[in-house]
Tab-separated table of C-alpha atoms in Angstrom:
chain	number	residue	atom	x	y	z
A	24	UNK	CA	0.000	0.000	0.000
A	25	UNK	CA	1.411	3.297	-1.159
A	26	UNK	CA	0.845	6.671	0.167
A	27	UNK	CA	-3.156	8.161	-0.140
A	28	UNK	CA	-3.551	11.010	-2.366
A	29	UNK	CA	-5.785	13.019	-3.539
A	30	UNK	CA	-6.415	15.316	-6.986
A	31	UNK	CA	-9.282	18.075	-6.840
A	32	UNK	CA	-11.421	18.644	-10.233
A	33	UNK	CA	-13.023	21.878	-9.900
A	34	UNK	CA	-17.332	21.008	-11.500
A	35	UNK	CA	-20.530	22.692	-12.414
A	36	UNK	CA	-21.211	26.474	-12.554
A	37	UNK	CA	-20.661	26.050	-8.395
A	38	UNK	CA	-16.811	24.626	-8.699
A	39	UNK	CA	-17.035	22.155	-6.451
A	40	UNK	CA	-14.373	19.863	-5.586
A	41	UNK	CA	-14.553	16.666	-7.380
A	42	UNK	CA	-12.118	14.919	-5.597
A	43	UNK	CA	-10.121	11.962	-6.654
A	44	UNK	CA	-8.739	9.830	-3.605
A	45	UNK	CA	-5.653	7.441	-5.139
A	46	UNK	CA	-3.158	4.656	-3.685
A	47	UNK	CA	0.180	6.727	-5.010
A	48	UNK	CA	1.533	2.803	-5.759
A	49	UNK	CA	-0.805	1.263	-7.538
A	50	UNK	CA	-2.792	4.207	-8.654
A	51	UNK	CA	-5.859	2.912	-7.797
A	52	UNK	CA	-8.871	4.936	-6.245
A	53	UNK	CA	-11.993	5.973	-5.640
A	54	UNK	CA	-13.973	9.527	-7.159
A	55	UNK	CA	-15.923	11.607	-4.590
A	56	UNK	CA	-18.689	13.457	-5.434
A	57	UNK	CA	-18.892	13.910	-9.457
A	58	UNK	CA	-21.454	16.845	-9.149
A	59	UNK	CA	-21.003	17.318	-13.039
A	60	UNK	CA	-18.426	18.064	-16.460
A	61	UNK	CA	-17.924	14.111	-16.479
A	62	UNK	CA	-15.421	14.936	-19.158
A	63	UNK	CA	-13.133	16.683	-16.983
A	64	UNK	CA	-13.211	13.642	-14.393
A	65	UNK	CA	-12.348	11.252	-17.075
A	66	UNK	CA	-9.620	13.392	-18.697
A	67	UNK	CA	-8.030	13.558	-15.269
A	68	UNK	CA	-8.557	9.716	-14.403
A	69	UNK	CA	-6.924	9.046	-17.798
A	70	UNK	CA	-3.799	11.828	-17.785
A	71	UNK	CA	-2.681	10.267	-14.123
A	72	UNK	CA	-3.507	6.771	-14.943
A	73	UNK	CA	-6.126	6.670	-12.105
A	74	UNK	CA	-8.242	3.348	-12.019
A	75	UNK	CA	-11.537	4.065	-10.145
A	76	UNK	CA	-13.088	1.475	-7.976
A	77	UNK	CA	-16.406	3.240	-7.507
A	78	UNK	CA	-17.987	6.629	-6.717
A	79	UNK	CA	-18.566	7.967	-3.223
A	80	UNK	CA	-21.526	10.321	-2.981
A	81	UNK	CA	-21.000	12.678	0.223
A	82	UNK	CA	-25.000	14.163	-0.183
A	83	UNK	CA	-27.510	14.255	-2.456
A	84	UNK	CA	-27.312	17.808	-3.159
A	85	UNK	CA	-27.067	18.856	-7.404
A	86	UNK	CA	-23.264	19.642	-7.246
A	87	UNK	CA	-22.310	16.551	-5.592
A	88	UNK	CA	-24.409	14.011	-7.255
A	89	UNK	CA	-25.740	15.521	-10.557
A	90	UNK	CA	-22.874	13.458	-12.680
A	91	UNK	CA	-22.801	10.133	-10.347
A	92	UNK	CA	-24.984	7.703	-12.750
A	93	UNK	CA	-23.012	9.409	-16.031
A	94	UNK	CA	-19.885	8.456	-14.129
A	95	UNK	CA	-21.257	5.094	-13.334
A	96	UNK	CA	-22.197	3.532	-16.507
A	97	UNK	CA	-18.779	5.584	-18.805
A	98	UNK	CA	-16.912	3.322	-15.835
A	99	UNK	CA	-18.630	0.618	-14.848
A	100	UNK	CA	-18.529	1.053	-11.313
A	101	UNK	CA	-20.775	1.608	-7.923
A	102	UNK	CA	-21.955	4.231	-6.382
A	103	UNK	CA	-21.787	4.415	-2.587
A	104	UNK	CA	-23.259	6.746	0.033
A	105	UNK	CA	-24.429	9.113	1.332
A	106	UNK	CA	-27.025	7.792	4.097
A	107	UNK	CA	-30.406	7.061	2.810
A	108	UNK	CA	-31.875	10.158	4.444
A	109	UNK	CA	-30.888	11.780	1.089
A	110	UNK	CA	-32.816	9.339	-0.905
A	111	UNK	CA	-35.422	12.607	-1.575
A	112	UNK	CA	-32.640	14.659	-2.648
A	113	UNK	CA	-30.715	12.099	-5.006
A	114	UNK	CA	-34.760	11.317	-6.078
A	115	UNK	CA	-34.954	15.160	-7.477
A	116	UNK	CA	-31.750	15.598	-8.756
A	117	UNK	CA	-33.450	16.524	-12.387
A	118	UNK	CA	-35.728	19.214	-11.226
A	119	UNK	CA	-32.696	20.640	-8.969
A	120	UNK	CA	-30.663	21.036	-12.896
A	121	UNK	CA	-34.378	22.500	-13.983
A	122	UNK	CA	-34.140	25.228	-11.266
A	123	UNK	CA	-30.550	26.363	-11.445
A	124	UNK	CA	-30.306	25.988	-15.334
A	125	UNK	CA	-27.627	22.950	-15.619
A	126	UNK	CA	-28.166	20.247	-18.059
A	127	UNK	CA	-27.399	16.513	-18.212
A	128	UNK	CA	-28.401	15.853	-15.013
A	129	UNK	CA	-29.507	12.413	-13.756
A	130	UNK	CA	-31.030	11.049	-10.588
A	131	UNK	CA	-29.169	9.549	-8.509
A	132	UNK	CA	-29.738	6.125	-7.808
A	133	UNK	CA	-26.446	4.466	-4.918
A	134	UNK	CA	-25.929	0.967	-5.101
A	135	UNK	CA	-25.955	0.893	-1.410
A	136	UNK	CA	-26.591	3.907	1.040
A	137	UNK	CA	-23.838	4.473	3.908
A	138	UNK	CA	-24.637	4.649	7.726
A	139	UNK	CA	-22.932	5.937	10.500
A	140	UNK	CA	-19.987	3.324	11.931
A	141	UNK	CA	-19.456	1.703	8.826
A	142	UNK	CA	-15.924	1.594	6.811
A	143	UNK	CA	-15.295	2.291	2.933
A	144	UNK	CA	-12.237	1.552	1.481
A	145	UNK	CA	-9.973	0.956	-1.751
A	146	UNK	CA	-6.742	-0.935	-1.478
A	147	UNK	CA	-5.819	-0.825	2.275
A	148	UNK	CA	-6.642	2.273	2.616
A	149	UNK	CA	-9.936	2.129	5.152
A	150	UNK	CA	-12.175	5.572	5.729
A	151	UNK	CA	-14.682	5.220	8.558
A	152	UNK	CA	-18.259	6.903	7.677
A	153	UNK	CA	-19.797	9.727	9.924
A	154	UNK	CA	-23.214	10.444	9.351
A	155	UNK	CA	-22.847	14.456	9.416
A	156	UNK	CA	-26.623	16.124	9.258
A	157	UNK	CA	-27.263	19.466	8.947
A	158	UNK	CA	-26.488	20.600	5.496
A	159	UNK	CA	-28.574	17.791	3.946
A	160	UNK	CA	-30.076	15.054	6.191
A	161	UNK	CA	-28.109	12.661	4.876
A	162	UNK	CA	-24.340	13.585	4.787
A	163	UNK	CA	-21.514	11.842	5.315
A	164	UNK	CA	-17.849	12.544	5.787
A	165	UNK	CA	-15.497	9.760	5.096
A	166	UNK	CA	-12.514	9.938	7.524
A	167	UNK	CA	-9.052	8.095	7.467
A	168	UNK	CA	-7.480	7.304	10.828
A	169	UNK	CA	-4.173	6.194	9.344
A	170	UNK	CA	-3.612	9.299	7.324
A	171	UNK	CA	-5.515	12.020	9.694
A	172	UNK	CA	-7.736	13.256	6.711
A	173	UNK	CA	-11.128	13.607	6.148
A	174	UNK	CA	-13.585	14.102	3.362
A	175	UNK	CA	-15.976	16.847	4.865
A	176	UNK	CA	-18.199	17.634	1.929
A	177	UNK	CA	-20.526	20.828	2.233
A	178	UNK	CA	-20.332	20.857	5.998
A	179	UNK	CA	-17.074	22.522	7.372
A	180	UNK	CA	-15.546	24.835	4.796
A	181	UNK	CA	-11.924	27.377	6.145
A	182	UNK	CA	-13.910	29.788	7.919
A	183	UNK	CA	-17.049	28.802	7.533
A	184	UNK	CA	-19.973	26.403	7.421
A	185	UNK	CA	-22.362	24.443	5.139
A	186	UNK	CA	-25.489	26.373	4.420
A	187	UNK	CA	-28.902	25.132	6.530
A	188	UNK	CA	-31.217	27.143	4.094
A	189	UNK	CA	-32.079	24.390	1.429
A	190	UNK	CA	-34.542	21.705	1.948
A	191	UNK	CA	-33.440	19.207	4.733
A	192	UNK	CA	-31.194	21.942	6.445
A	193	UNK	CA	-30.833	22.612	10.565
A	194	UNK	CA	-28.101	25.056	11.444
A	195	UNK	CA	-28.174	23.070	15.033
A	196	UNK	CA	-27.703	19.798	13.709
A	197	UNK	CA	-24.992	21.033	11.384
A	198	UNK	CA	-23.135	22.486	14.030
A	199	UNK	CA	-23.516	19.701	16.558
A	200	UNK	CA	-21.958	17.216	13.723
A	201	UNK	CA	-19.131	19.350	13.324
A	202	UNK	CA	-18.294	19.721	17.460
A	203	UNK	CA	-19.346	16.133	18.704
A	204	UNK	CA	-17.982	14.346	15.534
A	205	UNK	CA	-15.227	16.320	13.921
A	206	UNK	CA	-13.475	18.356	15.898
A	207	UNK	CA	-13.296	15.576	18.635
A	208	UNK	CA	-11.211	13.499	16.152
A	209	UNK	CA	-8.096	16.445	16.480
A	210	UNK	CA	-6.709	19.078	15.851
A	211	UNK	CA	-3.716	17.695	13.576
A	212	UNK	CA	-6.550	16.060	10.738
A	213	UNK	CA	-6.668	17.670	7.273
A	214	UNK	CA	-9.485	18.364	5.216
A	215	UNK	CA	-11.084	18.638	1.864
A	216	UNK	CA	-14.202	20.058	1.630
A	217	UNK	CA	-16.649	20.623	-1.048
A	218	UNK	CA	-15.985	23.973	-2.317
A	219	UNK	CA	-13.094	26.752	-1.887
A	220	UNK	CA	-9.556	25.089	0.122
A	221	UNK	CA	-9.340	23.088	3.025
A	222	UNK	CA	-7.654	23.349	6.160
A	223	UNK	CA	-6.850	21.313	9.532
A	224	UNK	CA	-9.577	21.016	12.141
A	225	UNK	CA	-7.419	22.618	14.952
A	226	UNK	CA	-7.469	25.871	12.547
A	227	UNK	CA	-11.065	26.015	12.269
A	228	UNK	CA	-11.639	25.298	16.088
A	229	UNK	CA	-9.581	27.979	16.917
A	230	UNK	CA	-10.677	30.845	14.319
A	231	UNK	CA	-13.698	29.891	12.516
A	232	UNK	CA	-16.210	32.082	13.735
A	233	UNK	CA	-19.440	30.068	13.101
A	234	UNK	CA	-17.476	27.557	15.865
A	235	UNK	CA	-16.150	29.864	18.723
């Protein structure tokens, strides 16, 4: 098992961070959250002779899942996650590309839904699931111990926090995941999250001002 890495395609009109999670070795991997330009995903699968196992879905939300089932069938592959309390999103994925003007988008349909304590992984590299509510019912984060890094999604951002104003959304619930679930795991783990850079959890503990 080589070292776990990750390359960030920027998608959709929102430029959210596709992320591609790879084994450095054997260049195998997994692709989180193709919101979208399914092209662009490919292109950089194929440049860096990425193989992708599957497709892990953080939340059901346009610019995370709107590309998934394109993804899916140009690849072969499964999608996983998020937890099946974003079944309604995923459902409406169609009429969410309606309303903000974006075309080619499919509904979402996982091959299994993720819930809280279970493990994902690719190679040996193992990422335990938190279900993270509050943005969308139905978020997860996928964490790795080994590496202290975690896949946050839409719901820590540097210096902020996921919006609660879309269906599904609860400010309190968002911001009790991110205290009782994240932060507890330390200050030292790294982040990606779903749009804009990421940061360490001890940063945004400190300074972010939604958390203080």
């Amino acid at each position: 098992m080589g070292q776990l890495n990750a390359g960030i395609v920027p998608v959709t009109p929102f430029q959210q961070n596709c992320t591609i999670l790879f084994d450095m070795d054997d260049k195998h991997g997994v692709v989180v959250d193709p919101g979208g330009d399914i092209d662009k995903v490919l292109g950089m699968l194929k440049d860096n002779a990425i193989t992708a196992e599957a497709i892990w879905i953080t939340h059901g939300h346009i610019d995370h899942a709107g590309g998934a089932m394109e993804l899916k069938e140009a690849l072969g592959i499964e999608i996983i996650g998020p937890h099946e309390a974003d079944k309604m999103l995923l459902d409406n994925l169609e009429n969410q590309g309606r309303r903000y003007g974006i075309g080619g988008v499919r509904n979402c349909v996982p091959d299994r839904f993720l819930t809280e304590g279970e493990t994902v992984s690719f190679g040996g590299h193992v990422f335990e699931v938190l279900h993270c509510p509050g943005h969308a019912p139905g978020h997860v984060v996928y964490y790795n111990r080994a590496a202290k890094f975690a896949h946050v999604g839409d719901v820590l951002f540097r210096g902020s926090v996921g919006r609660t104003d879309l269906p599904g959304g609860d400010h309190a619930a968002l911001i009790a995941s991110i205290k009782d679930k994240l932060l507890p795991l330390g200050d030292d783990i790294g982040f990606i999250c779903g749009h804009g850079p990421g940061g360490r959890f001890g940063e945004e503990r400190r300074t972010n001002p939604f958390l203080t």
